[in-house]
PDB file of C-alpha atoms in Angstrom:
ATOM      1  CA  UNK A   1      -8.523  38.743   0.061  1.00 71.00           C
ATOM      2  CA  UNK A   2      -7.821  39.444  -3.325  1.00 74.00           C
ATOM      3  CA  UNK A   3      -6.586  36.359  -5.372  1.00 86.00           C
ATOM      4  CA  UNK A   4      -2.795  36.985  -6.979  1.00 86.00           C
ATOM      5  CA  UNK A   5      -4.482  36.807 -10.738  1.00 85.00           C
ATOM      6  CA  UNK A   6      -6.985  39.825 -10.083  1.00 85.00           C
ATOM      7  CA  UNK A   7      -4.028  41.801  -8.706  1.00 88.00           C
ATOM      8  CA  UNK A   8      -2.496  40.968 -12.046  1.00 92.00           C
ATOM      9  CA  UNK A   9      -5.459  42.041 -13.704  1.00 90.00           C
ATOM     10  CA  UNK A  10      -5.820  44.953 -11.700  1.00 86.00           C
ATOM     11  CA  UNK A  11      -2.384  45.956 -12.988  1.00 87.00           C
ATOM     12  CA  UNK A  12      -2.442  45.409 -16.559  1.00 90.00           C
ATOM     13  CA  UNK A  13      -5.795  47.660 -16.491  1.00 85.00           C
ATOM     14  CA  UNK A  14      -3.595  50.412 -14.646  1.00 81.00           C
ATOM     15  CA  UNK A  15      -1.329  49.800 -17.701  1.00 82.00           C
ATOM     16  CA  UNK A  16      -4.039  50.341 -20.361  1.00 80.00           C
ATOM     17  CA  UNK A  17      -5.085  46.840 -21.064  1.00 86.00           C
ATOM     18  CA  UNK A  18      -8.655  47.609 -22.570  1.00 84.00           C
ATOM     19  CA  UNK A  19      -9.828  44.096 -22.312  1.00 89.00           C
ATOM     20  CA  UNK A  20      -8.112  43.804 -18.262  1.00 88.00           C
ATOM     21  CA  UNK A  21     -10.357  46.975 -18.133  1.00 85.00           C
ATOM     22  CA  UNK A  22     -13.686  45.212 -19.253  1.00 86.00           C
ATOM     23  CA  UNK A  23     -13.242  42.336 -17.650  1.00 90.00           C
ATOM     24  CA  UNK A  24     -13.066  44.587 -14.122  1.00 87.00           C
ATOM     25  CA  UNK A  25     -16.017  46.012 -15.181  1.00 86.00           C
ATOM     26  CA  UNK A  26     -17.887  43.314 -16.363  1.00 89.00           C
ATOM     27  CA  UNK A  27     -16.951  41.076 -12.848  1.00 89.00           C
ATOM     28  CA  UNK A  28     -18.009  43.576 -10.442  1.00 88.00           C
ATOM     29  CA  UNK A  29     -20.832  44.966 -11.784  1.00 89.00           C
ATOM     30  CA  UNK A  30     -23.247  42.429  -9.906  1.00 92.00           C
ATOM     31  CA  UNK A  31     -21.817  43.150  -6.838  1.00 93.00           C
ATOM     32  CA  UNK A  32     -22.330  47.020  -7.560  1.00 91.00           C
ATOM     33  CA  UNK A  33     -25.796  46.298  -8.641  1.00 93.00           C
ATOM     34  CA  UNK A  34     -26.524  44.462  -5.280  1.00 95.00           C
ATOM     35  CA  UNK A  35     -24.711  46.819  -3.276  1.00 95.00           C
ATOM     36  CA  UNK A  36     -26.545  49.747  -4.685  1.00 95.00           C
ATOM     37  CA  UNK A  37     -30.147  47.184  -4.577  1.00 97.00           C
ATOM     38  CA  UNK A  38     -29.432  47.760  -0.543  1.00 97.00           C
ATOM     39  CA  UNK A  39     -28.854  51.431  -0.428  1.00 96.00           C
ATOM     40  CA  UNK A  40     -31.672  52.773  -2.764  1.00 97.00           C
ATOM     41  CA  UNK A  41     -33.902  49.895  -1.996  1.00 97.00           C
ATOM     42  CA  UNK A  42     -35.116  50.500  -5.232  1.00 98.00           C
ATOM     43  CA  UNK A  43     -33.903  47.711  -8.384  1.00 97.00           C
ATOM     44  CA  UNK A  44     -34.839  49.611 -11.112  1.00 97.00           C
ATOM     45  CA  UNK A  45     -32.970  53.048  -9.602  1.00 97.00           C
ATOM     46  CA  UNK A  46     -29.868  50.408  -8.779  1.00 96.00           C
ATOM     47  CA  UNK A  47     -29.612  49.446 -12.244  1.00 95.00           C
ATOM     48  CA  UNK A  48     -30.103  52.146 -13.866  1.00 96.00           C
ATOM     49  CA  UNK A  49     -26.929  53.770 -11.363  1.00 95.00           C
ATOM     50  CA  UNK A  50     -24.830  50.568 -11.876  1.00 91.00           C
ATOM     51  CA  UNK A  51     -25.448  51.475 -15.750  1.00 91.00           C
ATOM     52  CA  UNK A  52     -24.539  55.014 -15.241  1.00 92.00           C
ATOM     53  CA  UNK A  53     -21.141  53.559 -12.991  1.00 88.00           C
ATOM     54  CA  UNK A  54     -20.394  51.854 -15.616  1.00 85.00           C
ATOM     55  CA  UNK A  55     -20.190  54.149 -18.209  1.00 85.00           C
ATOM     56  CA  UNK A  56     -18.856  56.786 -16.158  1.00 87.00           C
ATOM     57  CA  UNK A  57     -15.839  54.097 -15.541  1.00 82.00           C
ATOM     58  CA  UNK A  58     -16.147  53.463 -19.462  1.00 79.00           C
ATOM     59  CA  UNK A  59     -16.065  57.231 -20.362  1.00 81.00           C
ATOM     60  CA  UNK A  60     -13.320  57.900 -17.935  1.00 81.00           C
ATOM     61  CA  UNK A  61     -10.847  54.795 -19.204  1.00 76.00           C
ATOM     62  CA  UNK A  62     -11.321  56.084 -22.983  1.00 76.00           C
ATOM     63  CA  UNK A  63     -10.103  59.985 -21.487  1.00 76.00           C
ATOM     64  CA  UNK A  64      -7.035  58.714 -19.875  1.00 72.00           C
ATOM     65  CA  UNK A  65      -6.262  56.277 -22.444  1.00 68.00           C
ATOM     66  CA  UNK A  66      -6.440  59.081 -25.340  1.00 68.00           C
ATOM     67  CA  UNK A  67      -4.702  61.906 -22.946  1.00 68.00           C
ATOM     68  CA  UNK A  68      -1.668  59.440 -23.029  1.00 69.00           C
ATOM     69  CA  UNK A  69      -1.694  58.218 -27.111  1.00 66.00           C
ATOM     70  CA  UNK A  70      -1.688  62.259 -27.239  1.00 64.00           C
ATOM     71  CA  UNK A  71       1.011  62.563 -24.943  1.00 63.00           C
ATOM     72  CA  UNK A  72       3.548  59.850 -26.655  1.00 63.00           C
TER      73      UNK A  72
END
């Protein structure tokens, strides 16, 4: 279950809190890393996708957050 302060996290990221953002990031990754450990079965090939999730996330969160300082 998620805990009421993540959900408050989770919002203020939806909001454009850059540092809400990076913290999501930052907590989840292991579990991503693991996750994708058990599905490749391959560590170095998980990290190296848990890298590329990451900056994907990272790359996407810097589009939207310019599309709307364009749009105001």
């Amino acid at each position: 279950m998620i805990k009421a302060a993540e959900l408050e996290e989770v919002r203020r990221a939806a909001m454009g809190d850059d540092s809400a953002m990076a913290e999501l990031l930052q907590r989840h990754y292991t579990f991503v890393y693991k996750y994708l450990v058990k599905v490749t079965m391959d560590p170095n090939l998980a990290e190296a996708l848990g890298t590329a999730v990451s900056v994907i996330a990272a790359v996407i969160w810097t589009g939207r957050r310019r599309k709307e300082a364009h749009h105001e």
